[in-house]
PDB file of C-alpha atoms in Angstrom:
ATOM      1  CA  MET O   1    -105.689  67.826  61.918  1.00 52.00           C
ATOM      2  CA  LYS O   2    -103.315  68.049  58.748  1.00 53.00           C
ATOM      3  CA  ALA O   3     -99.906  66.755  59.080  1.00 52.00           C
ATOM      4  CA  LYS O   4     -96.799  68.828  57.972  1.00 55.00           C
ATOM      5  CA  LYS O   5     -93.658  67.913  56.424  1.00 54.00           C
ATOM      6  CA  ASN O   6     -90.395  68.665  57.998  1.00 57.00           C
ATOM      7  CA  PRO O   7     -88.212  70.378  55.678  1.00 56.00           C
ATOM      8  CA  LYS O   8     -85.242  68.761  57.132  1.00 54.00           C
ATOM      9  CA  ALA O   9     -86.495  65.290  56.459  1.00 54.00           C
ATOM     10  CA  ASP O  10     -86.716  65.837  52.561  1.00 56.00           C
ATOM     11  CA  LEU O  11     -84.534  63.617  50.885  1.00 55.00           C
ATOM     12  CA  ASN O  12     -84.769  65.364  47.571  1.00 58.00           C
ATOM     13  CA  ARG O  13     -83.349  68.369  48.907  1.00 59.00           C
ATOM     14  CA  GLY O  14     -80.002  66.738  49.696  1.00 64.00           C
ATOM     15  CA  SER O  15     -79.706  64.471  46.697  1.00 71.00           C
ATOM     16  CA  VAL O  16     -78.338  67.188  44.406  1.00 70.00           C
ATOM     17  CA  ILE O  17     -75.403  67.952  46.968  1.00 75.00           C
ATOM     18  CA  PHE O  18     -74.660  64.294  47.048  1.00 74.00           C
ATOM     19  CA  PHE O  19     -74.569  64.135  43.296  1.00 76.00           C
ATOM     20  CA  GLN O  20     -72.273  67.073  42.920  1.00 75.00           C
ATOM     21  CA  ILE O  21     -69.886  65.624  45.344  1.00 79.00           C
ATOM     22  CA  GLY O  22     -69.888  62.344  43.445  1.00 76.00           C
ATOM     23  CA  LEU O  23     -69.417  64.001  40.289  1.00 76.00           C
ATOM     24  CA  ILE O  24     -66.446  65.990  41.775  1.00 80.00           C
ATOM     25  CA  MET O  25     -64.750  62.666  43.072  1.00 81.00           C
ATOM     26  CA  ILE O  26     -65.319  60.845  39.673  1.00 81.00           C
ATOM     27  CA  LEU O  27     -63.492  63.678  37.864  1.00 78.00           C
ATOM     28  CA  SER O  28     -60.767  63.850  40.275  1.00 75.00           C
ATOM     29  CA  SER O  29     -60.256  60.162  39.926  1.00 75.00           C
ATOM     30  CA  VAL O  30     -60.120  60.218  36.121  1.00 71.00           C
ATOM     31  CA  TYR O  31     -57.749  63.161  36.081  1.00 72.00           C
ATOM     32  CA  PHE O  32     -55.340  61.399  38.395  1.00 71.00           C
ATOM     33  CA  THR O  33     -55.499  58.272  36.351  1.00 74.00           C
ATOM     34  CA  LEU O  34     -54.558  60.029  33.208  1.00 73.00           C
ATOM     35  CA  GLU O  35     -51.686  61.981  34.872  1.00 70.00           C
ATOM     36  CA  MET O  36     -50.326  58.638  36.061  1.00 70.00           C
ATOM     37  CA  ARG O  37     -50.277  56.919  32.526  1.00 66.00           C
ATOM     38  CA  THR O  38     -48.657  60.178  31.092  1.00 60.00           C
ATOM     39  CA  ALA O  39     -45.923  59.987  33.606  1.00 57.00           C
ATOM     40  CA  VAL O  40     -45.279  56.208  32.873  1.00 50.00           C
ATOM     41  CA  ASN O  41     -45.147  56.578  29.097  1.00 54.00           C
ATOM     42  CA  ASP O  42     -42.897  59.610  29.381  1.00 53.00           C
ATOM     43  CA  SER O  43     -40.417  57.518  31.562  1.00 51.00           C
ATOM     44  CA  VAL O  44     -40.492  54.645  29.025  1.00 46.00           C
ATOM     45  CA  ASP O  45     -39.897  56.890  26.085  1.00 51.00           C
ATOM     46  CA  ASN O  46     -36.950  58.486  27.766  1.00 53.00           C
ATOM     47  CA  TYR O  47     -35.092  55.289  28.504  1.00 50.00           C
ATOM     48  CA  THR O  48     -32.643  54.315  25.873  1.00 54.00           C
ATOM     49  CA  VAL O  49     -30.512  51.182  25.621  1.00 47.00           C
ATOM     50  CA  GLU O  50     -27.108  51.613  24.433  1.00 56.00           C
ATOM     51  CA  VAL O  51     -25.454  48.757  22.584  1.00 48.00           C
ATOM     52  CA  ASP O  52     -21.763  48.387  22.130  1.00 52.00           C
ATOM     53  CA  GLU O  53     -21.524  47.891  18.311  1.00 52.00           C
ATOM     54  CA  GLU O  54     -17.987  46.663  18.778  1.00 51.00           C
ATOM     55  CA  MET O  55     -18.789  43.883  21.110  1.00 51.00           C
ATOM     56  CA  ILE O  56     -18.625  40.645  19.387  1.00 54.00           C
ATOM     57  CA  VAL O  57     -19.551  37.344  20.919  1.00 50.00           C
ATOM     58  CA  ASP O  58     -17.713  34.531  19.630  1.00 56.00           C
ATOM     59  CA  ILE O  59     -19.336  31.045  19.714  1.00 51.00           C
ATOM     60  CA  PRO O  60     -16.779  28.457  19.691  1.00 56.00           C
ATOM     61  CA  ILE O  61     -17.465  25.893  17.014  1.00 57.00           C
ATOM     62  CA  THR O  62     -16.769  22.360  18.006  1.00 56.00           C
ATOM     63  CA  GLN O  63     -15.193  20.189  15.275  1.00 58.00           C
ATOM     64  CA  MET O  64     -15.799  16.632  15.381  1.00 61.00           C
ATOM     65  CA  ASN O  65     -12.278  15.098  14.893  1.00 67.00           C
ATOM     66  CA  THR O  66     -13.316  12.144  12.839  1.00 71.00           C
ATOM     67  CA  PRO O  67     -10.220   9.791  12.571  1.00 73.00           C
ATOM     68  CA  PRO O  68      -9.512   9.075   8.737  1.00 77.00           C
ATOM     69  CA  PRO O  69     -10.444   5.680   7.419  1.00 79.00           C
ATOM     70  CA  PRO O  70      -7.734   3.209   7.343  1.00 80.00           C
ATOM     71  CA  PRO O  71      -5.719   2.826   4.047  1.00 80.00           C
ATOM     72  CA  PRO O  72      -7.109   0.078   2.070  1.00 78.00           C
ATOM     73  CA  PRO O  73      -4.907  -3.146   2.176  1.00 75.00           C
ATOM     74  CA  PRO O  74      -2.361  -3.415  -0.546  1.00 69.00           C
ATOM     75  CA  PRO O  75      -3.531  -5.405  -3.500  1.00 62.00           C
ATOM     76  CA  PRO O  76      -2.248  -8.895  -3.373  1.00 55.00           C
ATOM     77  CA  VAL O  77       0.954  -9.626  -5.331  1.00 49.00           C
ATOM     78  CA  ILE O  78      -0.222 -11.216  -8.716  1.00 46.00           C
ATOM     79  CA  PRO O  79       2.452 -12.832 -10.688  1.00 46.00           C
ATOM     80  CA  GLU O  80       2.164 -12.042 -14.196  1.00 42.00           C
ATOM     81  CA  VAL O  81       3.947 -13.622 -17.320  1.00 45.00           C
ATOM     82  CA  ILE O  82       3.823 -11.033 -19.953  1.00 37.00           C
ATOM     83  CA  ASP O  83       5.997 -12.103 -22.932  1.00 47.00           C
ATOM     84  CA  ILE O  84       6.837 -15.275 -24.809  1.00 46.00           C
ATOM     85  CA  VAL O  85       8.841 -14.209 -27.782  1.00 45.00           C
ATOM     86  CA  ASN O  86      11.516 -15.301 -30.205  1.00 45.00           C
ATOM     87  CA  ASP O  87      14.903 -14.283 -28.719  1.00 42.00           C
ATOM     88  CA  ASP O  88      16.799 -11.909 -30.974  1.00 41.00           C
ATOM     89  CA  LEU O  89      19.543 -11.468 -28.367  1.00 38.00           C
ATOM     90  CA  ASP O  90      23.245 -13.004 -29.062  1.00 39.00           C
ATOM     91  CA  ILE O  91      23.471 -16.520 -27.787  1.00 36.00           C
ATOM     92  CA  LYS O  92      26.744 -18.109 -26.713  1.00 34.00           C
ATOM     93  CA  GLU O  93      27.907 -21.004 -28.902  1.00 31.00           C
ATOM     94  CA  ASP O  94      27.037 -23.713 -26.674  1.00 29.00           C
ATOM     95  CA  VAL O  95      23.365 -22.761 -26.992  1.00 32.00           C
ATOM     96  CA  ILE O  96      21.251 -23.516 -29.915  1.00 28.00           C
ATOM     97  CA  VAL O  97      20.574 -20.214 -31.864  1.00 31.00           C
ATOM     98  CA  SER O  98      17.480 -18.862 -33.051  1.00 32.00           C
ATOM     99  CA  THR O  99      16.168 -19.892 -36.477  1.00 35.00           C
ATOM    100  CA  GLU O 100      16.004 -16.268 -37.464  1.00 36.00           C
ATOM    101  CA  SER O 101      19.866 -15.979 -37.338  1.00 34.00           C
ATOM    102  CA  ASP O 102      21.722 -15.188 -40.391  1.00 36.00           C
ATOM    103  CA  GLN O 103      23.453 -17.772 -42.344  1.00 34.00           C
ATOM    104  CA  ASP O 104      26.816 -16.566 -41.256  1.00 35.00           C
ATOM    105  CA  ASP O 105      26.069 -17.191 -37.612  1.00 34.00           C
ATOM    106  CA  ARG O 106      27.032 -20.425 -36.014  1.00 30.00           C
ATOM    107  CA  ILE O 107      24.451 -23.070 -35.717  1.00 29.00           C
ATOM    108  CA  GLU O 108      24.786 -26.316 -34.037  1.00 31.00           C
ATOM    109  CA  THR O 109      23.086 -29.287 -35.554  1.00 27.00           C
ATOM    110  CA  VAL O 110      23.170 -32.869 -35.006  1.00 28.00           C
ATOM    111  CA  ALA O 111      23.442 -35.156 -38.243  1.00 25.00           C
ATOM    112  CA  GLU O 112      22.045 -38.497 -37.883  1.00 29.00           C
ATOM    113  CA  VAL O 113      21.068 -41.412 -40.035  1.00 26.00           C
ATOM    114  CA  SER O 114      17.496 -42.259 -39.389  1.00 29.00           C
ATOM    115  CA  ASP O 115      15.882 -45.629 -39.629  1.00 31.00           C
ATOM    116  CA  ILE O 116      14.108 -46.832 -42.780  1.00 27.00           C
ATOM    117  CA  ASP O 117      10.652 -44.906 -43.119  1.00 35.00           C
ATOM    118  CA  GLU O 118       7.712 -46.086 -44.808  1.00 32.00           C
ATOM    119  CA  GLY O 119       7.408 -44.604 -48.505  1.00 36.00           C
ATOM    120  CA  PHE O 120      11.273 -44.531 -49.111  1.00 37.00           C
ATOM    121  CA  GLY O 121      13.616 -47.111 -50.509  1.00 40.00           C
ATOM    122  CA  GLU O 122      14.978 -49.793 -48.311  1.00 44.00           C
ATOM    123  CA  GLY O 123      18.371 -48.402 -46.921  1.00 45.00           C
ATOM    124  CA  GLU O 124      17.779 -44.902 -48.032  1.00 51.00           C
ATOM    125  CA  GLU O 125      19.084 -42.278 -45.812  1.00 63.00           C
ATOM    126  CA  ILE O 126      16.795 -39.354 -45.121  1.00 68.00           C
ATOM    127  CA  GLU O 127      18.964 -36.068 -45.047  1.00 74.00           C
ATOM    128  CA  GLN O 128      18.637 -33.571 -42.207  1.00 80.00           C
ATOM    129  CA  VAL O 129      19.131 -30.039 -43.029  1.00 83.00           C
ATOM    130  CA  PRO O 130      19.203 -27.116 -40.679  1.00 86.00           C
ATOM    131  CA  PHE O 131      16.029 -24.635 -41.119  1.00 84.00           C
ATOM    132  CA  VAL O 132      18.048 -21.817 -42.218  1.00 83.00           C
ATOM    133  CA  PHE O 133      19.809 -23.630 -45.104  1.00 86.00           C
ATOM    134  CA  VAL O 134      17.038 -25.690 -46.524  1.00 88.00           C
ATOM    135  CA  GLU O 135      16.210 -25.062 -50.159  1.00 90.00           C
ATOM    136  CA  GLN O 136      12.385 -25.177 -49.620  1.00 92.00           C
ATOM    137  CA  VAL O 137      11.298 -24.883 -45.855  1.00 92.00           C
ATOM    138  CA  PRO O 138       8.248 -26.708 -44.708  1.00 95.00           C
ATOM    139  CA  ILE O 139       5.017 -25.020 -45.328  1.00 94.00           C
ATOM    140  CA  PHE O 140       3.059 -24.091 -42.274  1.00 96.00           C
ATOM    141  CA  PRO O 141      -0.751 -24.123 -42.634  1.00 95.00           C
ATOM    142  CA  GLY O 142      -1.617 -20.611 -43.657  1.00 94.00           C
ATOM    143  CA  CYS O 143       1.479 -20.200 -45.617  1.00 95.00           C
ATOM    144  CA  GLU O 144       0.755 -22.053 -48.959  1.00 93.00           C
ATOM    145  CA  ASP O 145       0.117 -19.244 -50.959  1.00 93.00           C
ATOM    146  CA  LEU O 146       3.598 -17.860 -50.671  1.00 91.00           C
ATOM    147  CA  LYS O 147       6.017 -18.857 -53.437  1.00 86.00           C
ATOM    148  CA  ASP O 148       9.341 -17.458 -52.130  1.00 91.00           C
ATOM    149  CA  ASN O 149      11.129 -19.514 -49.711  1.00 92.00           C
ATOM    150  CA  GLU O 150      12.109 -16.488 -47.649  1.00 92.00           C
ATOM    151  CA  ALA O 151       8.615 -15.357 -47.462  1.00 94.00           C
ATOM    152  CA  ARG O 152       7.511 -18.935 -46.510  1.00 93.00           C
ATOM    153  CA  LYS O 153      10.347 -18.945 -43.830  1.00 93.00           C
ATOM    154  CA  LYS O 154       9.227 -15.699 -42.357  1.00 94.00           C
ATOM    155  CA  CYS O 155       5.732 -16.842 -42.415  1.00 95.00           C
ATOM    156  CA  MET O 156       6.572 -20.056 -40.606  1.00 94.00           C
ATOM    157  CA  THR O 157       8.387 -18.368 -38.035  1.00 93.00           C
ATOM    158  CA  GLU O 158       5.609 -15.947 -37.236  1.00 94.00           C
ATOM    159  CA  LYS O 159       2.974 -18.915 -37.316  1.00 95.00           C
ATOM    160  CA  ILE O 160       4.882 -20.723 -34.738  1.00 95.00           C
ATOM    161  CA  ASP O 161       5.479 -17.762 -32.508  1.00 93.00           C
ATOM    162  CA  GLN O 162       1.753 -16.837 -32.547  1.00 94.00           C
ATOM    163  CA  PHE O 163       1.010 -20.514 -31.681  1.00 95.00           C
ATOM    164  CA  VAL O 164       3.227 -20.657 -28.773  1.00 94.00           C
ATOM    165  CA  ARG O 165       2.056 -17.517 -27.467  1.00 92.00           C
ATOM    166  CA  LYS O 166      -1.538 -18.565 -27.645  1.00 93.00           C
ATOM    167  CA  GLU O 167      -0.977 -22.088 -26.239  1.00 94.00           C
ATOM    168  CA  PHE O 168       1.782 -21.578 -23.507  1.00 92.00           C
ATOM    169  CA  ASN O 169       0.287 -21.785 -20.132  1.00 89.00           C
ATOM    170  CA  THR O 170       1.586 -18.789 -18.369  1.00 83.00           C
ATOM    171  CA  GLU O 171       0.410 -19.939 -15.052  1.00 85.00           C
ATOM    172  CA  VAL O 172       3.327 -22.411 -15.001  1.00 85.00           C
ATOM    173  CA  GLY O 173       5.690 -19.656 -13.802  1.00 80.00           C
ATOM    174  CA  THR O 174       3.837 -19.488 -10.506  1.00 80.00           C
ATOM    175  CA  ASP O 175       4.086 -23.300 -10.004  1.00 80.00           C
ATOM    176  CA  ALA O 176       7.672 -23.197 -10.812  1.00 78.00           C
ATOM    177  CA  GLY O 177       8.504 -20.506  -8.572  1.00 81.00           C
ATOM    178  CA  VAL O 178      10.543 -18.635 -11.056  1.00 80.00           C
ATOM    179  CA  SER O 179      11.252 -14.776 -11.365  1.00 79.00           C
ATOM    180  CA  GLY O 180      12.617 -12.439 -13.764  1.00 83.00           C
ATOM    181  CA  ILE O 181      13.542 -13.301 -17.364  1.00 86.00           C
ATOM    182  CA  ASN O 182      14.058 -16.950 -18.108  1.00 86.00           C
ATOM    183  CA  ARG O 183      14.943 -18.509 -21.405  1.00 91.00           C
ATOM    184  CA  ILE O 184      13.502 -21.815 -22.671  1.00 93.00           C
ATOM    185  CA  ILE O 185      15.363 -23.443 -25.627  1.00 95.00           C
ATOM    186  CA  VAL O 186      13.350 -25.896 -27.518  1.00 96.00           C
ATOM    187  CA  VAL O 187      14.869 -28.089 -30.481  1.00 95.00           C
ATOM    188  CA  PHE O 188      12.682 -30.283 -32.570  1.00 96.00           C
ATOM    189  CA  LYS O 189      12.464 -31.721 -35.957  1.00 95.00           C
ATOM    190  CA  ILE O 190      10.057 -31.753 -38.721  1.00 95.00           C
ATOM    191  CA  ASN O 191      10.466 -35.018 -40.491  1.00 94.00           C
ATOM    192  CA  GLU O 192       9.840 -35.869 -44.167  1.00 94.00           C
ATOM    193  CA  PHE O 193       5.979 -36.386 -43.620  1.00 95.00           C
ATOM    194  CA  GLY O 194       5.877 -32.679 -42.001  1.00 95.00           C
ATOM    195  CA  LYS O 195       5.259 -33.993 -38.408  1.00 96.00           C
ATOM    196  CA  VAL O 196       7.131 -32.465 -35.297  1.00 96.00           C
ATOM    197  CA  THR O 197       9.362 -35.217 -33.686  1.00 96.00           C
ATOM    198  CA  ASP O 198      12.379 -35.553 -31.470  1.00 95.00           C
ATOM    199  CA  ILE O 199      11.397 -32.535 -29.146  1.00 96.00           C
ATOM    200  CA  GLN O 200      13.842 -31.567 -26.555  1.00 95.00           C
ATOM    201  CA  SER O 201      14.149 -28.464 -24.179  1.00 95.00           C
ATOM    202  CA  ARG O 202      16.400 -26.682 -21.808  1.00 94.00           C
ATOM    203  CA  ALA O 203      15.148 -24.353 -19.156  1.00 91.00           C
ATOM    204  CA  PRO O 204      15.806 -23.160 -15.529  1.00 90.00           C
ATOM    205  CA  ASN O 205      12.954 -25.234 -14.311  1.00 89.00           C
ATOM    206  CA  ILE O 206      11.764 -28.574 -15.412  1.00 92.00           C
ATOM    207  CA  LEU O 207       8.158 -27.409 -15.470  1.00 91.00           C
ATOM    208  CA  LEU O 208       9.070 -24.835 -18.055  1.00 91.00           C
ATOM    209  CA  GLU O 209      10.555 -27.553 -20.171  1.00 93.00           C
ATOM    210  CA  GLU O 210       7.625 -29.662 -19.849  1.00 94.00           C
ATOM    211  CA  GLU O 211       5.326 -26.867 -20.692  1.00 94.00           C
ATOM    212  CA  ALA O 212       7.401 -25.790 -23.699  1.00 94.00           C
ATOM    213  CA  GLU O 213       7.481 -29.509 -24.902  1.00 95.00           C
ATOM    214  CA  ARG O 214       3.695 -29.782 -24.660  1.00 96.00           C
ATOM    215  CA  VAL O 215       3.155 -26.771 -26.813  1.00 96.00           C
ATOM    216  CA  ILE O 216       5.445 -27.856 -29.380  1.00 96.00           C
ATOM    217  CA  LYS O 217       3.908 -31.312 -29.751  1.00 96.00           C
ATOM    218  CA  MET O 218       0.527 -29.612 -30.550  1.00 96.00           C
ATOM    219  CA  LEU O 219       2.071 -27.883 -33.613  1.00 97.00           C
ATOM    220  CA  PRO O 220      -0.090 -28.829 -36.840  1.00 96.00           C
ATOM    221  CA  GLN O 221       1.369 -31.180 -39.519  1.00 96.00           C
ATOM    222  CA  MET O 222       2.996 -29.156 -42.402  1.00 96.00           C
ATOM    223  CA  GLN O 223       4.330 -29.964 -45.756  1.00 95.00           C
ATOM    224  CA  PRO O 224       7.858 -31.230 -45.490  1.00 94.00           C
ATOM    225  CA  GLY O 225      11.002 -29.400 -46.384  1.00 93.00           C
ATOM    226  CA  MET O 226      12.619 -30.277 -49.677  1.00 92.00           C
ATOM    227  CA  GLN O 227      16.419 -30.415 -50.695  1.00 90.00           C
ATOM    228  CA  ARG O 228      17.085 -31.308 -54.064  1.00 91.00           C
ATOM    229  CA  ASN O 229      13.532 -32.002 -54.818  1.00 90.00           C
ATOM    230  CA  ARG O 230      13.458 -34.707 -52.005  1.00 93.00           C
ATOM    231  CA  PRO O 231      11.678 -34.657 -48.577  1.00 94.00           C
ATOM    232  CA  VAL O 232      14.084 -34.017 -45.924  1.00 93.00           C
ATOM    233  CA  ARG O 233      14.135 -33.744 -42.023  1.00 94.00           C
ATOM    234  CA  ILE O 234      14.511 -30.222 -40.905  1.00 93.00           C
ATOM    235  CA  SER O 235      16.149 -29.266 -37.566  1.00 93.00           C
ATOM    236  CA  TYR O 236      14.390 -26.213 -35.918  1.00 93.00           C
ATOM    237  CA  SER O 237      15.416 -24.415 -32.601  1.00 92.00           C
ATOM    238  CA  LEU O 238      13.188 -21.994 -30.816  1.00 92.00           C
ATOM    239  CA  PRO O 239      14.174 -19.847 -28.151  1.00 93.00           C
ATOM    240  CA  ILE O 240      11.431 -18.578 -25.805  1.00 90.00           C
ATOM    241  CA  VAL O 241      11.735 -15.634 -23.427  1.00 88.00           C
ATOM    242  CA  PHE O 242       9.705 -16.053 -20.384  1.00 77.00           C
ATOM    243  CA  GLU O 243       9.487 -12.753 -18.404  1.00 79.00           C
ATOM    244  CA  PHE O 244       8.071 -13.338 -14.929  1.00 71.00           C
ATOM    245  CA  ARG O 245       6.808  -9.989 -13.007  1.00 68.00           C
ATOM    246  CA  GLU O 246       5.112  -9.314  -9.770  1.00 60.00           C
ATOM    247  CA  ARG O 247       2.335  -6.693 -10.138  1.00 56.00           C
ATOM    248  CA  GLY O 248       2.523  -4.270  -6.861  1.00 52.00           C
TER     249      GLY O 248
END
């Protein structure tokens, strides 16, 4: 006996229907998905953010208040002696005047009879003449080529002035505790051999006197002054202006 197929049990017959149903569902899902994306994009495109252009946000700037550095300490007060010069100011009569004074000025000199010196006759007096009146002044080293007495006198005065400026120890003003302008008067003689002798000084402080005498003792030997063709002793006075300043 031959078996027969049941038409209801044929699976191939229902597969077409299932395929169509599945295809419809897939297409529906795809369509729905596309619609959702379009709706989202439209909502994003239509959203506008408005910014107020006038709105300015100030960000405070914090400044570091650094205190200024302390001022430097004032420099120490340094005493300064700035000048040692011949004094051209008027000098009272009781003060020995500068050797640069005119012959009409009053000049105080001390006449003395000196002891007998080697090279001169026994009992012969050595004349002493003020510097401004001597016929031939002593010749200071470096002034030998000058023939005129006035030129030699000027040269000698300048040489002594330069020597004192160079050798005077200006620090003595600090040790002496002086201030302002101080005048030192130094009196000495240039003997018949051209050597400096009999140095005396007068100053506001003994340290200034000692320093002035020390410098004058260092003067070099000169050719002696001459009066009537004979060597004579020359009295010489040297005012020194000593100015002491404090440097601020």
